[in-house]
Tab-separated table of C-alpha atoms and ligand atoms in Angstrom:
chain	number	residue	atom	x	y	z
E	1	ASN	CA	-8.796	-25.800	21.257
E	2	VAL	CA	-7.278	-24.013	23.962
E	3	PRO	CA	-4.633	-21.190	23.510
E	4	LEU	CA	-0.788	-22.473	24.430
E	5	LYS	CA	2.456	-20.770	24.632
E	6	ASN	CA	5.708	-22.664	24.851
E	7	GLY	CA	3.722	-26.068	24.998
E	8	GLU	CA	1.943	-24.784	28.117
E	9	ILE	CA	-1.877	-24.071	28.252
E	10	THR	CA	-2.339	-20.589	29.034
E	11	ASP	CA	-6.325	-20.592	29.524
E	12	GLU	CA	-7.836	-23.810	30.530
E	13	ASN	CA	-11.666	-22.706	30.333
E	14	ARG	CA	-12.653	-24.899	27.509
E	15	LEU	CA	-11.213	-27.981	29.137
E	16	VAL	CA	-12.913	-27.283	32.503
E	17	ALA	CA	-16.184	-26.725	30.437
E	18	ALA	CA	-15.735	-30.285	28.863
E	19	LEU	CA	-15.534	-32.080	31.992
E	20	PRO	CA	-18.980	-32.834	32.680
E	21	THR	CA	-19.875	-34.567	29.771
E	22	ILE	CA	-16.568	-36.514	29.768
E	23	LYS	CA	-17.142	-37.421	33.339
E	24	LYS	CA	-20.768	-38.632	32.464
E	25	LEU	CA	-19.404	-40.859	29.851
E	26	ILE	CA	-16.843	-42.425	32.229
E	27	ALA	CA	-19.354	-42.932	35.154
E	28	ASP	CA	-21.827	-44.454	32.590
E	29	GLY	CA	-18.974	-47.049	31.844
E	30	GLY	CA	-18.178	-45.614	28.080
E	31	LYS	CA	-14.974	-45.858	26.600
E	32	VAL	CA	-13.956	-42.268	25.944
E	33	ILE	CA	-12.484	-41.396	22.919
E	34	LEU	CA	-11.414	-37.624	22.881
E	35	CYS	CA	-11.125	-35.419	20.021
E	36	SER	CA	-10.482	-31.823	19.090
E	37	HIS	CA	-8.744	-29.575	16.742
E	38	LEU	CA	-6.136	-27.013	17.811
E	39	GLY	CA	-5.286	-23.878	16.231
E	40	LYS	CA	-4.860	-23.487	12.620
E	41	VAL	CA	-2.292	-26.052	10.844
E	42	LYS	CA	-1.070	-24.723	7.447
E	43	THR	CA	2.700	-25.941	7.225
E	44	GLU	CA	4.389	-29.188	8.348
E	45	GLU	CA	5.985	-27.115	11.107
E	46	ASP	CA	2.585	-26.558	12.773
E	47	LYS	CA	2.469	-30.352	13.316
E	48	GLN	CA	5.301	-29.960	15.759
E	49	THR	CA	3.930	-27.226	17.848
E	50	LYS	CA	0.067	-27.904	17.629
E	51	THR	CA	0.145	-31.419	19.028
E	52	LEU	CA	-2.655	-32.158	21.620
E	53	ALA	CA	-0.141	-33.919	24.053
E	54	PRO	CA	0.120	-30.903	26.657
E	55	VAL	CA	-3.983	-31.327	26.587
E	56	ALA	CA	-3.696	-34.966	27.329
E	57	LYS	CA	-1.562	-34.333	30.349
E	58	ARG	CA	-3.750	-31.352	31.988
E	59	LEU	CA	-6.779	-33.266	31.177
E	60	THR	CA	-5.381	-36.287	33.231
E	61	GLU	CA	-4.651	-34.054	36.031
E	62	LEU	CA	-8.237	-32.455	35.771
E	63	LEU	CA	-10.231	-35.999	35.586
E	64	GLY	CA	-7.852	-37.677	38.423
E	65	GLN	CA	-7.420	-40.731	35.842
E	66	GLU	CA	-5.111	-41.285	32.888
E	67	VAL	CA	-6.049	-39.673	29.308
E	68	LYS	CA	-3.749	-41.878	27.072
E	69	PHE	CA	-2.723	-39.852	24.185
E	70	VAL	CA	-2.304	-41.700	20.938
E	71	PRO	CA	-0.345	-39.573	18.613
E	72	SER	CA	-0.829	-40.148	14.961
E	73	LEU	CA	-0.155	-37.799	12.127
E	74	GLU	CA	-3.187	-39.250	10.247
E	75	VAL	CA	-5.197	-38.915	13.666
E	76	VAL	CA	-7.054	-42.236	13.112
E	77	ASP	CA	-4.545	-45.112	12.031
E	78	ASP	CA	-4.126	-48.834	12.756
E	79	THR	CA	-2.160	-48.195	16.016
E	80	VAL	CA	-5.088	-45.827	17.157
E	81	LYS	CA	-7.510	-48.769	15.907
E	82	ALA	CA	-5.324	-51.195	18.139
E	83	ALA	CA	-5.358	-48.850	21.213
E	84	VAL	CA	-9.155	-48.202	20.879
E	85	ASP	CA	-9.568	-51.965	21.051
E	86	ALA	CA	-7.737	-52.403	24.130
E	87	MET	CA	-9.911	-50.018	25.824
E	88	LYS	CA	-11.569	-51.267	28.847
E	89	ASP	CA	-15.034	-49.701	30.458
E	90	GLY	CA	-14.100	-46.246	31.795
E	91	ASP	CA	-10.894	-45.523	29.801
E	92	VAL	CA	-10.211	-42.533	28.424
E	93	ILE	CA	-8.070	-41.589	25.034
E	94	LEU	CA	-7.436	-38.698	23.372
E	95	LEU	CA	-6.426	-38.553	19.407
E	96	GLU	CA	-3.999	-36.177	18.089
E	97	ASN	CA	-5.422	-32.622	16.716
E	98	THR	CA	-8.006	-33.160	13.866
E	99	ARG	CA	-6.520	-30.685	11.721
E	100	PHE	CA	-3.412	-32.781	11.021
E	101	ARG	CA	-5.721	-33.913	8.635
E	102	ALA	CA	-6.424	-31.798	5.498
E	103	GLU	CA	-9.644	-33.177	5.054
E	104	GLU	CA	-10.947	-31.986	8.500
E	105	THR	CA	-11.834	-28.261	7.318
E	106	LYS	CA	-13.370	-29.365	4.294
E	107	ASN	CA	-15.489	-32.074	5.760
E	108	GLY	CA	-14.045	-34.813	3.730
E	109	GLU	CA	-15.231	-38.058	3.738
E	110	ALA	CA	-12.189	-40.225	4.164
E	111	PHE	CA	-11.629	-38.621	7.487
E	112	SER	CA	-15.269	-38.473	8.748
E	113	LYS	CA	-15.265	-42.455	8.257
E	114	ASP	CA	-12.292	-43.073	10.035
E	115	LEU	CA	-13.350	-41.366	13.107
E	116	ALA	CA	-17.197	-43.148	12.930
E	117	SER	CA	-15.255	-46.162	12.464
E	118	ILE	CA	-13.620	-46.193	15.844
E	119	CYS	CA	-16.818	-45.250	17.670
E	120	ASP	CA	-20.551	-46.419	18.073
E	121	VAL	CA	-21.743	-43.093	19.790
E	122	PHE	CA	-20.793	-39.401	18.861
E	123	VAL	CA	-21.205	-36.702	21.371
E	124	ASN	CA	-20.239	-33.238	20.234
E	125	ASP	CA	-19.456	-30.754	22.830
E	126	ALA	CA	-17.578	-28.244	20.778
E	127	PHE	CA	-19.950	-24.857	20.774
E	128	GLY	CA	-16.940	-22.997	19.618
E	129	THR	CA	-16.959	-24.787	15.794
E	130	ALA	CA	-20.634	-25.317	15.718
E	131	HIS	CA	-20.759	-22.671	13.055
E	132	ARG	CA	-18.607	-24.496	10.913
E	133	ALA	CA	-19.089	-27.948	9.114
E	134	HIS	CA	-15.947	-30.211	9.488
E	135	CYS	CA	-15.122	-34.127	9.717
E	136	SER	CA	-15.093	-33.915	13.594
E	137	ASN	CA	-18.319	-32.214	14.070
E	138	VAL	CA	-20.695	-32.489	11.268
E	139	GLY	CA	-19.036	-35.609	9.035
E	140	VAL	CA	-18.793	-37.960	11.507
E	141	ALA	CA	-22.290	-37.327	13.045
E	142	GLY	CA	-23.654	-38.354	9.994
E	143	LEU	CA	-21.900	-41.487	9.812
E	144	VAL	CA	-23.011	-43.022	13.160
E	145	ASP	CA	-26.502	-44.135	14.389
E	146	THR	CA	-26.433	-41.981	17.589
E	147	ALA	CA	-25.183	-38.241	17.492
E	148	VAL	CA	-26.206	-36.155	20.358
E	149	VAL	CA	-24.793	-32.911	21.831
E	150	GLY	CA	-22.980	-32.844	25.269
E	151	TYR	CA	-23.848	-30.508	28.400
E	152	LEU	CA	-21.629	-28.084	27.418
E	153	MET	CA	-23.351	-27.698	24.093
E	154	GLN	CA	-26.725	-28.007	25.866
E	155	LYS	CA	-25.840	-25.193	27.966
E	156	GLU	CA	-25.195	-22.866	25.179
E	157	ILE	CA	-28.249	-23.785	23.256
E	158	ASP	CA	-30.346	-23.093	26.170
E	159	PHE	CA	-28.843	-19.756	27.309
E	160	LEU	CA	-28.661	-18.490	23.826
E	161	GLY	CA	-31.629	-19.901	22.587
E	162	ASN	CA	-33.957	-18.839	25.515
E	163	ALA	CA	-32.328	-15.504	25.308
E	164	VAL	CA	-33.527	-14.971	21.507
E	165	GLU	CA	-36.491	-16.967	21.378
E	166	ASN	CA	-37.984	-16.914	24.865
E	167	PRO	CA	-36.369	-14.071	26.518
E	168	VAL	CA	-37.659	-12.680	30.236
E	169	ARG	CA	-38.388	-9.106	29.503
E	170	PRO	CA	-37.200	-6.335	29.019
E	171	PHE	CA	-34.447	-8.110	27.297
E	172	VAL	CA	-31.616	-5.810	26.081
E	173	ALA	CA	-28.714	-6.545	23.778
E	174	ILE	CA	-25.454	-4.603	23.449
E	175	LEU	CA	-23.463	-4.922	20.694
E	176	GLY	CA	-19.865	-3.220	20.236
E	177	GLY	CA	-16.702	-4.099	18.342
E	178	ALA	CA	-15.332	-2.591	15.243
E	179	LYS	CA	-17.350	-2.938	12.098
E	180	VAL	CA	-21.193	-2.700	11.266
E	181	ALA	CA	-20.312	-4.829	8.157
E	182	ASP	CA	-19.643	-7.968	10.595
E	183	LYS	CA	-22.810	-7.548	12.469
E	184	LEU	CA	-25.423	-6.618	9.824
E	185	ASN	CA	-27.787	-9.749	10.500
E	186	VAL	CA	-27.161	-9.647	14.296
E	187	ILE	CA	-28.166	-6.068	14.445
E	188	SER	CA	-31.294	-7.037	12.289
E	189	ASN	CA	-32.364	-10.217	14.120
E	190	LEU	CA	-31.629	-8.810	17.622
E	191	LEU	CA	-34.072	-5.804	16.781
E	192	GLU	CA	-36.720	-7.918	16.069
E	193	LYS	CA	-36.193	-9.997	19.487
E	194	CYS	CA	-35.077	-7.422	22.087
E	195	ASP	CA	-36.997	-4.559	23.838
E	196	THR	CA	-33.572	-2.174	23.791
E	197	LEU	CA	-30.745	-2.480	21.307
E	198	ILE	CA	-27.453	-0.798	22.427
E	199	ILE	CA	-24.685	0.252	20.099
E	200	GLY	CA	-21.360	1.017	21.159
E	201	GLY	CA	-17.461	0.588	19.576
E	202	GLY	CA	-16.229	1.517	16.341
E	203	MET	CA	-19.666	0.516	15.118
E	204	ALA	CA	-21.790	3.136	16.503
E	205	TYR	CA	-19.951	6.076	14.330
E	206	THR	CA	-21.572	4.784	11.406
E	207	PHE	CA	-25.140	4.877	12.899
E	208	LEU	CA	-23.936	8.473	14.251
E	209	LYS	CA	-22.934	9.624	10.799
E	210	ALA	CA	-26.065	8.028	9.332
E	211	LYS	CA	-27.690	10.511	12.119
E	212	GLY	CA	-26.239	13.475	9.929
E	213	TYR	CA	-23.529	13.787	12.832
E	214	GLU	CA	-19.845	14.794	12.026
E	215	ILE	CA	-17.862	12.054	13.315
E	216	GLY	CA	-14.244	13.027	12.568
E	217	LYS	CA	-11.596	10.594	11.686
E	218	SER	CA	-13.724	7.654	13.415
E	219	LEU	CA	-14.249	4.403	12.115
E	220	VAL	CA	-16.866	4.623	9.633
E	221	ASP	CA	-18.281	2.135	6.947
E	222	ASP	CA	-19.826	4.380	4.282
E	223	SER	CA	-21.238	1.546	2.273
E	224	LYS	CA	-23.176	0.770	5.505
E	225	ILE	CA	-24.722	4.358	6.203
E	226	ASP	CA	-28.217	3.312	4.347
E	227	TYR	CA	-28.323	-0.039	6.368
E	228	CYS	CA	-28.016	1.978	9.762
E	229	LYS	CA	-30.600	4.428	8.635
E	230	GLU	CA	-32.824	1.313	7.552
E	231	MET	CA	-31.947	-0.065	11.099
E	232	MET	CA	-33.153	3.077	12.695
E	233	ALA	CA	-36.414	3.434	10.720
E	234	LYS	CA	-36.957	-0.436	11.893
E	235	ALA	CA	-36.272	0.238	15.409
E	236	GLU	CA	-38.970	3.133	15.374
E	237	SER	CA	-41.617	0.912	13.446
E	238	LEU	CA	-41.061	-1.763	15.758
E	239	GLY	CA	-41.434	0.233	18.749
E	240	LYS	CA	-38.067	-0.659	19.944
E	241	LYS	CA	-35.406	1.265	21.820
E	242	LEU	CA	-31.909	1.890	19.721
E	243	LEU	CA	-29.454	3.642	21.979
E	244	LEU	CA	-26.479	5.304	20.542
E	245	PRO	CA	-23.581	7.077	22.345
E	246	VAL	CA	-24.654	10.441	23.292
E	247	ASP	CA	-20.889	11.408	24.237
E	248	THR	CA	-17.697	9.794	22.979
E	249	VAL	CA	-13.835	9.869	23.943
E	250	MET	CA	-11.625	11.079	21.227
E	251	ILE	CA	-8.050	11.342	20.369
E	252	GLU	CA	-5.726	12.853	17.869
E	253	ASP	CA	-4.437	9.856	16.564
E	254	PHE	CA	-4.811	5.888	16.700
E	255	PRO	CA	-2.491	4.777	19.379
E	256	ASN	CA	0.408	2.965	18.281
E	257	PRO	CA	1.452	0.567	19.755
E	258	ILE	CA	-2.244	-0.097	20.517
E	259	ASP	CA	-1.848	-0.306	24.251
E	260	ASP	CA	0.256	2.997	24.494
E	261	PRO	CA	-1.096	4.401	27.682
E	262	SER	CA	0.499	8.089	27.235
E	263	ILE	CA	-2.443	8.913	24.898
E	264	LYS	CA	-4.526	12.113	25.473
E	265	THR	CA	-8.216	11.926	25.254
E	266	GLU	CA	-10.885	14.372	25.222
E	267	VAL	CA	-14.654	13.831	25.626
E	268	PHE	CA	-17.094	15.474	23.082
E	269	ASP	CA	-20.920	15.211	23.012
E	270	ALA	CA	-21.994	12.831	19.947
E	271	ASP	CA	-23.384	15.911	18.028
E	272	LYS	CA	-20.273	18.069	18.457
E	273	MET	CA	-17.349	15.733	17.276
E	274	PRO	CA	-14.583	17.750	15.942
E	275	ALA	CA	-13.479	16.766	12.538
E	276	ASP	CA	-9.963	16.450	13.383
E	277	LYS	CA	-10.506	13.859	15.977
E	278	GLU	CA	-11.183	9.901	16.416
E	279	GLY	CA	-13.542	8.699	18.508
E	280	CYS	CA	-12.261	5.525	20.487
E	281	ASP	CA	-14.732	4.994	23.666
E	282	ILE	CA	-18.112	5.786	24.865
E	283	GLY	CA	-18.160	8.818	27.321
E	284	PRO	CA	-19.426	8.875	30.874
E	285	LYS	CA	-22.891	10.395	29.651
E	286	THR	CA	-23.323	7.249	27.485
E	287	ILE	CA	-21.845	4.880	30.206
E	288	GLU	CA	-24.550	6.060	32.426
E	289	LEU	CA	-27.237	5.917	29.901
E	290	TYR	CA	-26.238	2.246	29.182
E	291	SER	CA	-25.881	1.143	32.703
E	292	ASP	CA	-29.360	2.562	33.681
E	293	ALA	CA	-30.780	0.533	30.696
E	294	VAL	CA	-29.115	-2.849	32.133
E	295	LYS	CA	-29.998	-2.020	35.494
E	296	THR	CA	-33.840	-2.496	34.780
E	297	ALA	CA	-33.253	-5.285	32.325
E	298	LYS	CA	-34.173	-9.111	32.979
E	299	THR	CA	-32.304	-10.374	30.247
E	300	VAL	CA	-29.044	-8.963	28.737
E	301	VAL	CA	-26.762	-10.276	26.002
E	302	TRP	CA	-23.570	-8.575	25.160
E	303	ASN	CA	-21.185	-9.030	22.366
E	304	GLY	CA	-18.172	-6.769	21.487
E	305	PRO	CA	-16.267	-3.998	23.373
E	306	MET	CA	-17.188	-0.475	23.516
E	307	GLY	CA	-14.041	1.033	22.682
E	308	VAL	CA	-10.555	0.126	21.963
E	309	PHE	CA	-10.330	-1.694	25.364
E	310	GLU	CA	-6.939	-3.133	24.440
E	311	ASN	CA	-5.661	0.145	25.613
E	312	PRO	CA	-6.139	1.190	29.441
E	313	VAL	CA	-6.928	4.559	28.602
E	314	LEU	CA	-9.538	3.520	26.159
E	315	ALA	CA	-11.414	0.714	28.134
E	316	ALA	CA	-13.662	2.350	30.719
E	317	GLY	CA	-16.829	2.012	28.492
E	318	THR	CA	-16.144	-1.936	28.186
E	319	LYS	CA	-15.419	-2.116	31.947
E	320	ALA	CA	-18.207	0.157	32.789
E	321	VAL	CA	-20.671	-2.166	30.891
E	322	ALA	CA	-19.146	-5.524	32.246
E	323	ALA	CA	-19.490	-3.774	35.852
E	324	ALA	CA	-22.910	-2.882	34.970
E	325	LEU	CA	-23.827	-6.560	33.879
E	326	ALA	CA	-22.171	-7.909	37.027
E	327	ASP	CA	-24.418	-5.890	39.323
E	328	THR	CA	-27.849	-6.513	37.612
E	329	ASP	CA	-29.851	-9.399	38.715
E	330	ALA	CA	-30.980	-10.087	35.076
E	331	THR	CA	-29.790	-12.967	33.129
E	332	THR	CA	-26.706	-12.149	32.055
E	333	ILE	CA	-25.107	-13.624	28.704
E	334	ILE	CA	-21.909	-12.705	27.021
E	335	GLY	CA	-21.212	-14.066	23.680
E	336	GLY	CA	-17.597	-15.137	23.637
E	337	GLY	CA	-14.693	-13.159	21.870
E	338	ASP	CA	-13.367	-10.045	23.169
E	339	SER	CA	-16.404	-9.176	25.754
E	340	ALA	CA	-15.681	-12.487	27.239
E	341	ALA	CA	-12.231	-11.844	27.558
E	342	ALA	CA	-12.801	-8.627	29.275
E	343	VAL	CA	-15.345	-9.677	31.684
E	344	ASN	CA	-12.812	-12.623	32.984
E	345	GLN	CA	-9.720	-10.109	33.234
E	346	LEU	CA	-12.051	-7.895	35.032
E	347	GLY	CA	-12.618	-10.866	37.436
E	348	TYR	CA	-16.526	-10.964	36.769
E	349	GLY	CA	-16.927	-14.117	35.215
E	350	SER	CA	-18.496	-15.668	38.226
E	351	LYS	CA	-21.457	-13.033	37.979
E	352	MET	CA	-22.395	-13.589	34.680
E	353	SER	CA	-25.030	-16.281	34.179
E	354	HIS	CA	-23.503	-17.554	30.854
E	355	ILE	CA	-20.140	-16.731	29.187
E	356	SER	CA	-20.265	-18.552	25.650
E	357	THR	CA	-17.320	-20.633	24.875
E	358	GLY	CA	-18.050	-19.713	21.138
E	359	GLY	CA	-17.609	-16.321	19.719
E	360	GLY	CA	-17.971	-16.825	16.073
E	361	ALA	CA	-20.816	-19.533	16.973
E	362	SER	CA	-22.611	-17.555	19.590
E	363	LEU	CA	-23.011	-14.475	17.059
E	364	GLU	CA	-24.380	-16.857	14.322
E	365	PHE	CA	-26.688	-17.911	16.903
E	366	LEU	CA	-27.715	-14.517	17.799
E	367	GLU	CA	-28.134	-14.209	13.889
E	368	GLY	CA	-31.120	-16.926	14.167
E	369	LYS	CA	-28.911	-19.047	12.098
E	370	GLU	CA	-29.255	-22.647	12.089
E	371	LEU	CA	-25.387	-23.901	13.194
E	372	PRO	CA	-24.348	-26.975	11.234
E	373	GLY	CA	-22.640	-28.551	14.617
E	374	VAL	CA	-25.829	-28.460	16.173
E	375	ALA	CA	-28.252	-29.431	13.464
E	376	ALA	CA	-26.006	-32.669	12.789
E	377	ALA	CA	-26.934	-34.153	16.195
E	378	ASN	CA	-30.046	-36.499	15.662
E	379	ASP	CA	-30.570	-36.013	19.329
E	380	LYS	CA	-30.424	-32.711	21.007
G	1	LIG	P1	-14.669	-7.188	16.925
G	1	LIG	O1	-13.486	-7.960	16.456
G	1	LIG	O2	-15.685	-6.782	15.607
G	1	LIG	O3	-15.612	-7.710	18.309
G	1	LIG	O4	-13.925	-5.864	17.162
G	1	LIG	C1	-12.984	-5.950	18.247
G	1	LIG	C2	-11.956	-4.636	18.407
G	1	LIG	O5	-12.978	-3.374	17.852
G	1	LIG	C3	-11.354	-4.217	19.360
G	1	LIG	O6	-10.063	-4.678	18.949
G	1	LIG	C4	-11.262	-2.751	19.401
G	1	LIG	O7	-10.305	-2.227	19.626
G	1	LIG	C5	-11.824	-2.371	18.239
G	1	LIG	N1	-12.886	-1.291	18.492
G	1	LIG	C6	-13.678	-0.923	19.210
G	1	LIG	N2	-14.134	0.447	19.191
G	1	LIG	C7	-13.221	0.742	18.469
G	1	LIG	C8	-13.268	2.433	17.987
G	1	LIG	N3	-13.908	3.457	18.485
G	1	LIG	N4	-12.388	2.449	17.025
G	1	LIG	C9	-11.959	1.523	16.352
G	1	LIG	N5	-11.494	0.280	17.076
G	1	LIG	C10	-12.521	-0.059	17.557
């Protein structure tokens, strides 16, 4: 499931990340049938633009051997079965976008059976969809004798699992992003597991309001004020540090377009925010506070930007946190999504211990939830 623009792959990280498992299966003499979804398929036109053909082409180059594309709007049909029957050991074929079948996202039995009918062993290496129960990751796994996870999935489980269950301490978790409501269970679960929980981004202002501070026009979720109070009390009773912004970068009005570089900013201490301004990034004192906490950590998990990082004027906090993670000797784990994109854009990708390939999946993992895609494997 790679991003495409005009039929060209714009980011091939997920293809590259899947290569070790594919190469292992080829080297062991497997007949390798690859399947994946690509984007959202809602209309018939989507079937023109969301084909996996460009992926077959690029995978052929990356593997140095032919990846035969067997396009079928049914994904599995008689022509596909014939192509599978004709495979020799070490051959690789790629099926069409699994979401061309309407049952895929409903985990419908007919498509799961079709997939299971053409394979002996199911290998799931799609961590990005592990939080969903679809035919191509959960349904098919229940219909074959052997369902295992691949190396990429294993790496994700090892890094995220160790961080949450068995971290080298001090363990610092950093959460940012827009809303508290999206991260309720992550905040609560990580508070129990980590030594220090750092909150930034839009969600910090609901915490600051819960402390009784004026937050001006900043993003707030009034229905979660009591929840934030509870979390602050929980941190206190568990003896955990909960770090909130001590200063904040504020603007008059939210930028439109979001990346408008001409906006004027002012920095205020967190307890002195004016009523007519909006907080859109952490301030310099907060950057120092958060960077110091990362310096002495041995394990750091980060999910979510510290501000409206799409705007270059409001990206300093997110950049500084990325730089602090790149600098530390700690095991650093980036939980997918915006923070992964920020780290890669800044060129710090190779400095992190692990950048998750799944945004939603890594968040659910950090919540302590069992992921259906992982649970479905009978040998992890
Ligand atoms: P999420 O999808 O929850 O990870 O949130 C990412 C989004 O949060 C980005 O689009 C940011 O622009 C936005 N965001 C971060 N900080 C703020 C803030 N202080 N005010 C408004 N939006 C924010």
